[in-house]
Coordinates of C-alpha atoms and ligand atoms in Angstrom, one line a residue:
M1 CA 31.9 -4.3 8.2
K2 CA 28.6 -3.0 9.7
I3 CA 28.4 -1.5 13.1
L4 CA 25.2 -1.6 15.0
V5 CA 24.6 1.1 17.6
P6 CA 21.7 0.8 20.0
V7 CA 20.5 4.2 21.3
K8 CA 18.0 4.8 24.1
R9 CA 15.7 7.8 24.3
L10 CA 15.4 9.0 27.9
L11 CA 14.8 12.0 30.1
D12 CA 17.4 14.7 29.2
Y13 CA 20.3 14.8 31.7
N14 CA 19.7 18.5 32.4
V15 CA 16.1 17.9 33.6
K16 CA 15.4 17.1 37.2
P17 CA 13.3 14.0 37.4
R18 CA 9.8 14.3 39.0
V19 CA 8.5 11.2 40.8
K20 CA 4.8 10.3 39.9
S21 CA 2.5 11.0 42.8
D22 CA 1.6 7.2 43.1
G23 CA 5.3 6.3 43.3
S24 CA 5.1 4.1 40.2
G25 CA 7.9 5.8 38.3
I26 CA 9.2 9.0 36.9
D27 CA 6.7 11.4 35.3
L28 CA 7.9 11.9 31.7
A29 CA 4.7 13.8 30.5
G30 CA 5.9 16.9 28.5
A31 CA 9.5 16.4 29.7
K32 CA 12.5 17.1 27.4
M33 CA 13.8 13.8 26.2
S34 CA 17.1 13.1 24.4
M35 CA 19.6 10.4 23.5
N36 CA 21.4 8.6 26.4
P37 CA 24.8 10.5 26.6
F38 CA 26.8 7.2 26.5
D39 CA 25.0 6.2 23.3
E40 CA 25.9 9.5 21.6
I41 CA 29.5 8.5 22.4
A42 CA 28.8 5.1 20.8
V43 CA 27.4 6.7 17.6
E44 CA 30.4 9.1 17.4
E45 CA 32.8 6.2 17.8
A46 CA 31.1 4.1 15.1
V47 CA 31.0 7.1 12.7
R48 CA 34.8 7.7 13.3
L49 CA 35.5 4.0 12.5
K50 CA 33.5 4.5 9.3
E51 CA 35.5 7.7 8.5
K52 CA 38.7 5.8 9.0
G53 CA 37.6 3.2 6.5
V54 CA 37.3 0.4 9.1
A55 CA 33.5 0.2 8.9
T56 CA 31.3 0.4 5.8
E57 CA 27.9 1.1 7.4
V58 CA 26.6 2.4 10.8
I59 CA 23.1 1.4 11.8
A60 CA 21.4 3.0 14.7
V61 CA 18.7 1.0 16.6
S62 CA 16.2 2.2 19.2
C63 CA 13.6 0.1 21.0
G64 CA 10.7 2.0 22.4
P65 CA 7.8 4.2 21.4
T66 CA 7.2 6.1 18.0
A67 CA 9.0 9.2 19.5
C68 CA 12.3 7.3 19.4
Q69 CA 12.4 8.2 15.7
E70 CA 13.6 11.6 16.8
T71 CA 16.5 10.0 18.7
L72 CA 17.3 7.9 15.6
R73 CA 17.3 11.0 13.4
T74 CA 19.8 12.6 15.8
A75 CA 22.0 9.5 15.5
M76 CA 21.8 9.8 11.7
A77 CA 22.6 13.5 11.9
I78 CA 25.8 12.5 13.8
G79 CA 26.6 10.2 10.8
A80 CA 24.8 6.9 11.1
D81 CA 23.7 5.7 7.7
R82 CA 20.3 4.2 8.5
A83 CA 18.2 3.4 11.4
I84 CA 15.8 0.7 12.8
L85 CA 13.1 1.4 15.3
V86 CA 11.8 -1.6 17.2
E87 CA 8.5 0.0 18.0
S88 CA 6.8 -0.9 21.3
A89 CA 4.7 1.1 23.7
D90 CA 5.4 -1.4 26.5
E91 CA 8.1 -0.9 29.2
L92 CA 11.3 -2.5 27.8
Q93 CA 13.6 -3.9 30.4
P94 CA 17.3 -4.6 29.6
L95 CA 16.7 -8.4 29.0
A96 CA 13.9 -7.5 26.5
V97 CA 16.1 -5.0 24.7
A98 CA 19.0 -7.5 24.7
K99 CA 16.7 -10.1 23.1
L100 CA 15.5 -7.6 20.4
L101 CA 19.1 -6.6 19.7
K102 CA 20.1 -10.3 19.4
A103 CA 17.5 -10.8 16.8
L104 CA 18.8 -7.8 14.9
V105 CA 22.4 -9.0 15.2
D106 CA 21.3 -12.3 13.6
K107 CA 19.6 -10.4 10.8
E108 CA 22.3 -7.7 10.1
Q109 CA 25.4 -9.6 11.0
P110 CA 27.4 -6.6 12.3
G111 CA 31.1 -6.9 13.0
L112 CA 30.7 -4.7 16.1
V113 CA 27.9 -3.6 18.3
I114 CA 28.7 -0.5 20.3
L115 CA 26.3 0.3 23.2
G116 CA 26.5 2.8 26.0
K117 CA 27.9 1.4 29.2
Q118 CA 24.6 2.3 30.9
A119 CA 21.4 4.2 30.4
I120 CA 21.3 7.1 32.8
D121 CA 17.7 6.7 33.6
D122 CA 17.7 3.2 35.0
D123 CA 21.5 2.8 35.5
C124 CA 21.2 -0.9 34.8
N125 CA 24.5 -1.5 33.0
Q126 CA 23.1 -4.8 31.8
T127 CA 22.0 -4.7 28.1
G128 CA 25.5 -5.0 26.5
Q129 CA 26.5 -7.9 28.7
M130 CA 23.2 -9.7 28.2
L131 CA 23.4 -9.2 24.5
A132 CA 26.9 -10.7 24.5
A133 CA 25.7 -13.7 26.4
L134 CA 22.6 -14.2 24.2
A135 CA 24.5 -13.8 21.0
G136 CA 27.5 -15.9 22.2
L137 CA 29.9 -13.0 21.3
P138 CA 32.9 -11.7 23.2
Q139 CA 32.4 -8.5 25.1
A140 CA 34.7 -5.6 26.2
T141 CA 32.9 -3.1 28.4
F142 CA 33.6 0.5 29.5
A143 CA 35.9 1.2 26.5
S144 CA 38.0 4.4 26.7
K145 CA 39.8 3.5 23.4
V146 CA 38.8 1.3 20.5
E147 CA 41.2 0.1 17.8
V148 CA 40.1 -2.3 15.1
A149 CA 42.4 -4.2 12.8
D150 CA 42.8 -7.7 11.2
G151 CA 39.4 -9.0 12.4
K152 CA 40.1 -8.0 16.0
A153 CA 39.4 -5.1 18.3
V154 CA 41.7 -3.9 21.0
I155 CA 39.8 -2.1 23.8
T156 CA 41.4 0.0 26.4
R157 CA 39.6 0.2 29.8
E158 CA 40.2 2.5 32.7
V159 CA 40.5 0.3 35.8
D160 CA 41.5 1.2 39.3
G161 CA 45.2 0.6 38.9
G162 CA 45.6 2.1 35.5
L163 CA 44.7 1.0 32.0
E164 CA 43.7 -2.5 30.9
R165 CA 43.9 -3.6 27.3
L166 CA 41.7 -6.4 26.0
E167 CA 41.7 -8.1 22.6
V168 CA 38.5 -9.5 21.3
K169 CA 37.8 -11.3 18.0
L170 CA 35.1 -9.8 15.8
P171 CA 32.2 -9.9 15.8
A172 CA 32.1 -8.4 19.3
I173 CA 30.1 -6.3 21.7
V174 CA 31.7 -3.1 23.1
T175 CA 30.2 -0.6 25.6
T176 CA 31.4 3.0 25.8
D177 CA 32.9 4.8 28.8
L178 CA 32.7 8.6 29.2
R179 CA 36.2 9.4 28.0
L180 CA 36.1 7.4 24.7
N181 CA 35.5 10.5 22.6
E182 CA 33.7 13.8 22.5
P183 CA 30.7 13.6 20.2
R184 CA 30.6 16.1 17.4
Y185 CA 28.3 19.0 17.3
V186 CA 25.3 18.2 15.1
T187 CA 25.0 20.7 12.3
L188 CA 21.9 21.9 10.5
P189 CA 22.9 20.6 7.1
N190 CA 23.4 17.1 8.7
I191 CA 20.0 17.4 10.5
M192 CA 18.4 18.0 7.1
K193 CA 20.4 15.2 5.4
A194 CA 19.3 12.8 8.3
K195 CA 15.6 13.4 7.4
K196 CA 16.2 11.6 4.1
K197 CA 18.0 8.6 5.5
T198 CA 16.2 5.2 5.8
L199 CA 14.4 4.5 9.0
D200 CA 12.8 1.0 9.1
I201 CA 10.2 0.1 11.7
V202 CA 9.7 -3.4 13.1
K203 CA 7.6 -4.7 16.0
P204 CA 9.0 -7.1 18.7
A205 CA 6.6 -9.8 17.5
E206 CA 8.1 -9.7 14.0
L207 CA 11.5 -10.4 15.6
G208 CA 9.9 -13.3 17.6
V209 CA 10.7 -11.6 20.9
D210 CA 8.5 -11.7 24.0
V211 CA 9.2 -8.3 25.7
A212 CA 7.0 -9.0 28.9
P213 CA 8.8 -7.4 31.9
R214 CA 10.5 -9.8 34.3
I215 CA 11.1 -7.3 37.1
K216 CA 8.5 -5.4 39.0
T217 CA 9.1 -1.9 40.3
L218 CA 7.8 -1.8 43.8
K219 CA 8.1 1.9 44.5
V220 CA 10.0 5.0 43.4
V221 CA 10.6 7.7 46.0
E222 CA 12.3 11.1 45.9
P223 CA 15.6 11.3 47.7
P224 CA 15.2 12.9 51.2
K225 CA 15.4 16.7 51.1
R226 CA 18.5 18.2 52.6
G227 CA 17.9 20.5 55.5
A228 CA 19.2 24.1 55.5
G229 CA 22.8 24.6 56.6
V230 CA 24.0 26.9 59.4
K231 CA 26.8 29.4 59.5
V232 CA 29.2 29.1 62.4
P233 CA 31.1 32.2 63.6
D234 CA 34.4 30.4 64.2
V235 CA 36.3 27.1 64.1
A236 CA 35.8 26.5 67.9
T237 CA 32.0 26.5 67.4
L238 CA 32.3 24.2 64.4
V239 CA 34.4 21.7 66.4
A240 CA 31.9 21.9 69.3
K241 CA 29.0 21.3 67.0
L242 CA 30.7 18.3 65.3
K243 CA 31.5 16.9 68.7
N244 CA 28.3 17.6 70.7
E245 CA 25.5 17.8 68.1
A246 CA 26.6 15.7 65.1
K247 CA 28.7 13.5 67.3
V248 CA 31.0 12.7 64.4
I249 CA 34.3 13.5 66.1
Ligands
AMP301 P1 21.2 -0.3 30.4 O1 21.6 -1.8 30.5 O2 19.7 -0.1 30.5 O3 22.0 0.5 31.4 O4 21.6 0.2 29.0 C1 22.9 0.1 28.4 C2 22.9 0.4 26.9 O5 22.0 -0.5 26.2 C3 22.4 1.8 26.5 O6 23.5 2.7 26.7 C4 22.0 1.6 25.1 O7 23.2 1.6 24.2 C5 21.4 0.2 25.1 N1 19.9 0.3 25.4 C6 19.3 0.2 26.5 N2 17.9 0.3 26.4 C7 17.8 0.6 25.0 C8 16.6 0.8 24.2 N3 15.4 0.9 24.7 N4 16.8 1.0 22.9 C9 18.1 1.0 22.3 N5 19.2 0.7 23.1 C10 19.0 0.5 24.4

């Protein structure tokens, strides 16, 4: 069984985003980029399933500019066997990515596609669900445990009241939650090995997909700056301020 793992390259989670002066988006020029953290968890899970003998091949996919090759090399250093870059310099919204992934699902026929539950740059939480709909496959989102046996996957999800377990027939689409696993540390020998693994490049047109954006960003603004705090000498002053100035009690 093959497992397809879509990985998105985005602004590193440790970097504070800077809004472009014209409000058209986030300024990524010269910024540190890395793999979406939920996708690292997805790659780790796929590699663990291969190590258990459940999967035979793990294929990482990224849709975006040439620089996504770096992200794919990281996925291969974690343990993915090969990678596919769907190369495009255009903005790729979740629907476009889902259509590209659907074309790759048709081509590669994976038993599982494991995506991140959301990309931490746009917080869309849409791509996995859209892919499931387009491909007509069952989906189990926000997985905190994945067990695969007998052509089925049992997915545990953390819901408000406790744990929910879902069974889906393979092939299926799964998205990862934070506590599914802790991705392994990428070692230097594995980084070197990853350089020799196959990385194929295709263009959206070769997959027959129109990636034109369907949603227009009107404006991106910085969150309002927090004012400086004040120190109060005692509880009585605090209560008085909450009552008379903030008027919250
Ligand atoms: P989103 O729907 O944008 O929150 O993204 C959810 C998941 O879809 C991510 O965690 C990735 O697994 C996948 N994904 C989104 N955009 C891309 C992309 N450009 N290339 C590869 N995978 C992507």
